[in-house]
PDB file of C-alpha atoms in Angstrom:
ATOM      1  CA  MET E   1       0.000   0.000   0.000  1.00 59.00           C
ATOM      2  CA  ARG E   2       1.325   3.445  -0.895  1.00 65.00           C
ATOM      3  CA  ARG E   3       2.160   5.844   1.860  1.00 67.00           C
ATOM      4  CA  PRO E   4       1.174   9.488   1.586  1.00 63.00           C
ATOM      5  CA  PRO E   5       4.035  11.836   0.681  1.00 62.00           C
ATOM      6  CA  PRO E   6       5.808  13.519   3.587  1.00 61.00           C
ATOM      7  CA  ARG E   7       4.329  16.844   4.671  1.00 53.00           C
ATOM      8  CA  ARG E   8       6.260  20.016   4.005  1.00 51.00           C
ATOM      9  CA  ALA E   9       6.898  22.294   6.947  1.00 47.00           C
ATOM     10  CA  GLY E  10       4.152  24.825   7.440  1.00 43.00           C
ATOM     11  CA  ARG E  11       1.471  22.822   5.608  1.00 46.00           C
ATOM     12  CA  PRO E  12      -1.467  21.796   7.754  1.00 41.00           C
ATOM     13  CA  GLU E  13      -2.550  18.176   7.999  1.00 53.00           C
ATOM     14  CA  PRO E  14      -5.515  17.492   5.743  1.00 68.00           C
ATOM     15  CA  SER E  15      -8.741  17.011   7.606  1.00 89.00           C
ATOM     16  CA  ALA E  16     -10.325  13.613   7.947  1.00 90.00           C
ATOM     17  CA  LEU E  17     -13.167  14.757   5.721  1.00 92.00           C
ATOM     18  CA  SER E  18     -10.927  15.948   2.884  1.00 93.00           C
ATOM     19  CA  SER E  19      -8.840  12.763   3.076  1.00 93.00           C
ATOM     20  CA  ALA E  20     -11.974  10.652   2.877  1.00 94.00           C
ATOM     21  CA  VAL E  21     -13.342  12.662  -0.055  1.00 94.00           C
ATOM     22  CA  ARG E  22     -10.047  12.215  -1.928  1.00 94.00           C
ATOM     23  CA  MET E  23     -10.194   8.457  -1.375  1.00 95.00           C
ATOM     24  CA  LEU E  24     -13.831   8.299  -2.481  1.00 95.00           C
ATOM     25  CA  ALA E  25     -12.964  10.255  -5.627  1.00 95.00           C
ATOM     26  CA  ARG E  26     -10.797   7.331  -6.741  1.00 94.00           C
ATOM     27  CA  ARG E  27     -13.247   4.502  -6.050  1.00 93.00           C
ATOM     28  CA  GLU E  28     -16.232   3.448  -3.959  1.00 93.00           C
ATOM     29  CA  TYR E  29     -15.537   2.419  -0.343  1.00 94.00           C
ATOM     30  CA  GLY E  30     -17.631   0.886   2.376  1.00 94.00           C
ATOM     31  CA  ARG E  31     -17.841   2.581   5.749  1.00 94.00           C
ATOM     32  CA  ALA E  32     -15.687   0.001   7.562  1.00 94.00           C
ATOM     33  CA  GLU E  33     -12.979  -0.023   4.891  1.00 94.00           C
ATOM     34  CA  LEU E  34     -12.802   3.773   4.655  1.00 96.00           C
ATOM     35  CA  ARG E  35     -12.688   4.074   8.454  1.00 95.00           C
ATOM     36  CA  ALA E  36      -9.790   1.605   8.601  1.00 95.00           C
ATOM     37  CA  ARG E  37      -7.885   3.555   5.954  1.00 95.00           C
ATOM     38  CA  LEU E  38      -8.399   6.848   7.767  1.00 94.00           C
ATOM     39  CA  LEU E  39      -7.212   5.345  11.051  1.00 94.00           C
ATOM     40  CA  MET E  40      -4.192   3.881   9.270  1.00 94.00           C
ATOM     41  CA  ARG E  41      -3.316   7.413   8.121  1.00 92.00           C
ATOM     42  CA  GLY E  42      -3.293   8.616  11.701  1.00 91.00           C
ATOM     43  CA  VAL E  43      -6.717  10.254  11.864  1.00 91.00           C
ATOM     44  CA  ALA E  44      -8.243  10.166  15.345  1.00 90.00           C
ATOM     45  CA  GLU E  45     -11.178   7.778  15.774  1.00 92.00           C
ATOM     46  CA  ALA E  46     -13.609  10.544  16.712  1.00 91.00           C
ATOM     47  CA  ASP E  47     -12.573  12.629  13.684  1.00 91.00           C
ATOM     48  CA  ALA E  48     -12.862   9.628  11.367  1.00 92.00           C
ATOM     49  CA  ASP E  49     -16.333   8.755  12.655  1.00 93.00           C
ATOM     50  CA  ALA E  50     -17.491  12.368  12.349  1.00 92.00           C
ATOM     51  CA  ALA E  51     -16.169  12.568   8.778  1.00 92.00           C
ATOM     52  CA  LEU E  52     -17.857   9.293   7.829  1.00 94.00           C
ATOM     53  CA  ASP E  53     -21.158  10.443   9.337  1.00 93.00           C
ATOM     54  CA  GLU E  54     -20.951  13.672   7.342  1.00 92.00           C
ATOM     55  CA  LEU E  55     -20.149  11.806   4.102  1.00 94.00           C
ATOM     56  CA  ALA E  56     -23.075   9.447   4.677  1.00 94.00           C
ATOM     57  CA  ARG E  57     -25.362  12.411   5.384  1.00 94.00           C
ATOM     58  CA  ARG E  58     -24.290  14.009   2.081  1.00 94.00           C
ATOM     59  CA  GLY E  59     -24.836  10.740   0.219  1.00 94.00           C
ATOM     60  CA  LEU E  60     -21.172  10.343  -0.725  1.00 94.00           C
ATOM     61  CA  LEU E  61     -20.675   7.211   1.379  1.00 95.00           C
ATOM     62  CA  SER E  62     -23.096   4.320   1.065  1.00 93.00           C
ATOM     63  CA  ASP E  63     -22.605   0.697   2.068  1.00 93.00           C
ATOM     64  CA  ALA E  64     -25.524  -0.254  -0.186  1.00 94.00           C
ATOM     65  CA  ARG E  65     -23.900   1.350  -3.235  1.00 94.00           C
ATOM     66  CA  TYR E  66     -20.548  -0.210  -2.320  1.00 95.00           C
ATOM     67  CA  ALA E  67     -22.151  -3.656  -1.976  1.00 95.00           C
ATOM     68  CA  GLU E  68     -23.853  -3.277  -5.364  1.00 94.00           C
ATOM     69  CA  ALA E  69     -20.507  -2.350  -6.938  1.00 93.00           C
ATOM     70  CA  ILE E  70     -18.831  -5.444  -5.479  1.00 94.00           C
ATOM     71  CA  VAL E  71     -21.675  -7.702  -6.643  1.00 94.00           C
ATOM     72  CA  ALA E  72     -21.565  -6.212 -10.147  1.00 93.00           C
ATOM     73  CA  GLN E  73     -17.792  -6.643 -10.287  1.00 92.00           C
ATOM     74  CA  LYS E  74     -17.803 -10.278  -9.148  1.00 93.00           C
ATOM     75  CA  ALA E  75     -21.014 -11.573 -10.759  1.00 90.00           C
ATOM     76  CA  GLY E  76     -20.315 -14.041 -13.534  1.00 86.00           C
ATOM     77  CA  ARG E  77     -16.842 -14.817 -12.217  1.00 91.00           C
ATOM     78  CA  TYR E  78     -17.777 -15.964  -8.723  1.00 94.00           C
ATOM     79  CA  GLY E  79     -20.657 -17.842  -7.146  1.00 93.00           C
ATOM     80  CA  ARG E  80     -23.110 -16.406  -4.654  1.00 93.00           C
ATOM     81  CA  ARG E  81     -21.180 -17.860  -1.690  1.00 93.00           C
ATOM     82  CA  ALA E  82     -17.902 -16.217  -2.695  1.00 95.00           C
ATOM     83  CA  ILE E  83     -19.594 -12.871  -3.286  1.00 95.00           C
ATOM     84  CA  ALA E  84     -21.356 -13.012   0.093  1.00 95.00           C
ATOM     85  CA  HIS E  85     -18.035 -13.860   1.740  1.00 96.00           C
ATOM     86  CA  ALA E  86     -16.305 -10.925   0.014  1.00 95.00           C
ATOM     87  CA  LEU E  87     -19.004  -8.544   1.240  1.00 95.00           C
ATOM     88  CA  LYS E  88     -18.657  -9.835   4.794  1.00 94.00           C
ATOM     89  CA  GLU E  89     -14.849  -9.552   4.684  1.00 94.00           C
ATOM     90  CA  LYS E  90     -15.076  -5.947   3.520  1.00 93.00           C
ATOM     91  CA  GLY E  91     -17.296  -5.070   6.470  1.00 92.00           C
ATOM     92  CA  VAL E  92     -20.488  -4.344   4.544  1.00 93.00           C
ATOM     93  CA  ASP E  93     -23.478  -4.409   6.883  1.00 90.00           C
ATOM     94  CA  GLU E  94     -25.799  -7.399   6.519  1.00 92.00           C
ATOM     95  CA  ALA E  95     -28.817  -5.455   5.265  1.00 93.00           C
ATOM     96  CA  ALA E  96     -26.842  -3.825   2.438  1.00 93.00           C
ATOM     97  CA  ALA E  97     -25.227  -7.161   1.554  1.00 94.00           C
ATOM     98  CA  ALA E  98     -28.577  -8.966   1.452  1.00 94.00           C
ATOM     99  CA  SER E  99     -30.063  -6.234  -0.714  1.00 94.00           C
ATOM    100  CA  ALA E 100     -27.151  -6.367  -3.164  1.00 94.00           C
ATOM    101  CA  LEU E 101     -27.198 -10.177  -3.291  1.00 94.00           C
ATOM    102  CA  ALA E 102     -30.915 -10.065  -4.091  1.00 93.00           C
ATOM    103  CA  ALA E 103     -29.919  -8.771  -7.526  1.00 88.00           C
ATOM    104  CA  LEU E 104     -28.448 -12.223  -8.198  1.00 88.00           C
ATOM    105  CA  ALA E 105     -31.692 -14.024  -7.311  1.00 86.00           C
ATOM    106  CA  GLY E 106     -32.934 -14.398 -10.881  1.00 82.00           C
ATOM    107  CA  ARG E 107     -29.645 -15.681 -12.244  1.00 87.00           C
ATOM    108  CA  ASP E 108     -28.960 -19.363 -12.839  1.00 89.00           C
ATOM    109  CA  GLU E 109     -25.765 -20.322 -11.013  1.00 90.00           C
ATOM    110  CA  VAL E 110     -25.350 -23.495 -13.064  1.00 92.00           C
ATOM    111  CA  ASP E 111     -25.320 -21.502 -16.307  1.00 92.00           C
ATOM    112  CA  GLU E 112     -22.867 -18.987 -14.853  1.00 93.00           C
ATOM    113  CA  ALA E 113     -20.588 -21.745 -13.571  1.00 94.00           C
ATOM    114  CA  LEU E 114     -20.754 -23.506 -16.941  1.00 94.00           C
ATOM    115  CA  ALA E 115     -19.810 -20.287 -18.760  1.00 93.00           C
ATOM    116  CA  LEU E 116     -16.917 -19.764 -16.332  1.00 94.00           C
ATOM    117  CA  TRP E 117     -15.785 -23.377 -16.800  1.00 95.00           C
ATOM    118  CA  ARG E 118     -15.898 -22.984 -20.604  1.00 94.00           C
ATOM    119  CA  ARG E 119     -13.796 -19.810 -20.454  1.00 94.00           C
ATOM    120  CA  ARG E 120     -11.241 -21.493 -18.228  1.00 94.00           C
ATOM    121  CA  TYR E 121     -11.107 -25.039 -19.597  1.00 93.00           C
ATOM    122  CA  GLY E 122     -13.359 -25.513 -22.618  1.00 88.00           C
ATOM    123  CA  THR E 123     -12.769 -29.247 -22.940  1.00 89.00           C
ATOM    124  CA  PRO E 124     -13.821 -32.076 -20.630  1.00 90.00           C
ATOM    125  CA  PRO E 125     -11.113 -33.411 -18.332  1.00 90.00           C
ATOM    126  CA  ALA E 126      -9.074 -36.335 -19.589  1.00 88.00           C
ATOM    127  CA  ASP E 127      -8.734 -38.173 -16.275  1.00 90.00           C
ATOM    128  CA  GLU E 128      -9.883 -38.219 -12.650  1.00 92.00           C
ATOM    129  CA  ARG E 129      -7.077 -35.934 -11.525  1.00 95.00           C
ATOM    130  CA  GLU E 130      -8.110 -33.273 -14.029  1.00 94.00           C
ATOM    131  CA  LYS E 131     -11.778 -33.666 -13.014  1.00 93.00           C
ATOM    132  CA  ALA E 132     -10.883 -33.090  -9.383  1.00 94.00           C
ATOM    133  CA  ARG E 133      -8.856 -30.028 -10.373  1.00 95.00           C
ATOM    134  CA  GLN E 134     -11.769 -28.553 -12.309  1.00 95.00           C
ATOM    135  CA  VAL E 135     -14.207 -29.217  -9.464  1.00 95.00           C
ATOM    136  CA  ARG E 136     -11.800 -27.519  -7.023  1.00 96.00           C
ATOM    137  CA  PHE E 137     -11.565 -24.516  -9.349  1.00 96.00           C
ATOM    138  CA  LEU E 138     -15.341 -24.056  -9.390  1.00 96.00           C
ATOM    139  CA  MET E 139     -15.631 -24.580  -5.641  1.00 96.00           C
ATOM    140  CA  ALA E 140     -12.873 -22.034  -5.005  1.00 96.00           C
ATOM    141  CA  ARG E 141     -14.943 -19.573  -7.019  1.00 95.00           C
ATOM    142  CA  GLY E 142     -17.838 -20.018  -4.595  1.00 94.00           C
ATOM    143  CA  TYR E 143     -19.950 -22.633  -6.361  1.00 95.00           C
ATOM    144  CA  PRO E 144     -21.222 -25.583  -4.299  1.00 95.00           C
ATOM    145  CA  MET E 145     -20.062 -29.131  -5.086  1.00 95.00           C
ATOM    146  CA  ALA E 146     -23.464 -30.004  -6.569  1.00 95.00           C
ATOM    147  CA  ILE E 147     -23.201 -27.189  -9.106  1.00 95.00           C
ATOM    148  CA  ALA E 148     -19.600 -28.065  -9.966  1.00 95.00           C
ATOM    149  CA  LEU E 149     -20.649 -31.655 -10.673  1.00 94.00           C
ATOM    150  CA  LYS E 150     -23.622 -30.492 -12.771  1.00 94.00           C
ATOM    151  CA  VAL E 151     -21.249 -28.370 -14.837  1.00 94.00           C
ATOM    152  CA  LEU E 152     -18.963 -31.310 -15.507  1.00 93.00           C
ATOM    153  CA  ARG E 153     -21.934 -33.510 -16.376  1.00 92.00           C
ATOM    154  CA  ALA E 154     -23.287 -30.856 -18.732  1.00 89.00           C
ATOM    155  CA  ALA E 155     -19.868 -30.687 -20.359  1.00 83.00           C
ATOM    156  CA  GLY E 156     -19.930 -34.450 -20.842  1.00 79.00           C
ATOM    157  CA  ALA E 157     -17.093 -35.041 -18.439  1.00 54.00           C
ATOM    158  CA  ALA E 158     -18.693 -37.020 -15.641  1.00 46.00           C
ATOM    159  CA  ARG E 159     -21.135 -39.838 -15.239  1.00 47.00           C
ATOM    160  CA  ASP E 160     -23.244 -40.101 -12.111  1.00 44.00           C
ATOM    161  CA  ASP E 161     -20.823 -42.543 -10.472  1.00 46.00           C
ATOM    162  CA  ASP E 162     -17.568 -40.826 -11.508  1.00 50.00           C
ATOM    163  CA  ILE E 163     -17.218 -38.238  -8.767  1.00 50.00           C
ATOM    164  CA  ALA E 164     -18.824 -38.457  -5.399  1.00 47.00           C
TER     165      ALA E 164
END
C-alpha cells in the first residue's frame, strides 16, 4: 500500500473529511474499509467517525452502493457464496449485503458456472485428476459441489458414479 508523501513544513494536515473525499474520488468504499484507511493514516477515531457520518449524510458514502458495486464486479466470475463472503470480509453491513445479493436471485448459477468453466477449460477433463482439479476450481470460485458436478456432467465429463 502506498504511503502518503511527507508533509512540508508549514502545511497543515488534511482534515479527515478531505482525506476521505479524496479516497472516495478514486473509487467506492464501504464505511468500515474507509474508516480503517483513515485510522491507518493517523486520523483520530472521533474525527474519522465524524467525517464518515458527514459523508453518509451528504450521500457520498453508502454501504448499499458499495455492496452493489462489489456484486456487479464479481457476478459471472464468482458464485453467490464467494460474493457473500467478500461482502462480509469488507465489512459491509448485513442489510446492504442482502439487498445487493438479491440482484443475483434471478440468475442461474449453473449456467454462470458452466460459462466460467468454458472460459477457463473448454474441454472435458481427460482423467480423474483433471476432473478433481476442475471441481476444485469451481468450488474455489464459490460454487457448491453439486453445481460443480452439474457443470462437468453438462460438459460431458462425468457420469453419475464418476465423482462423489
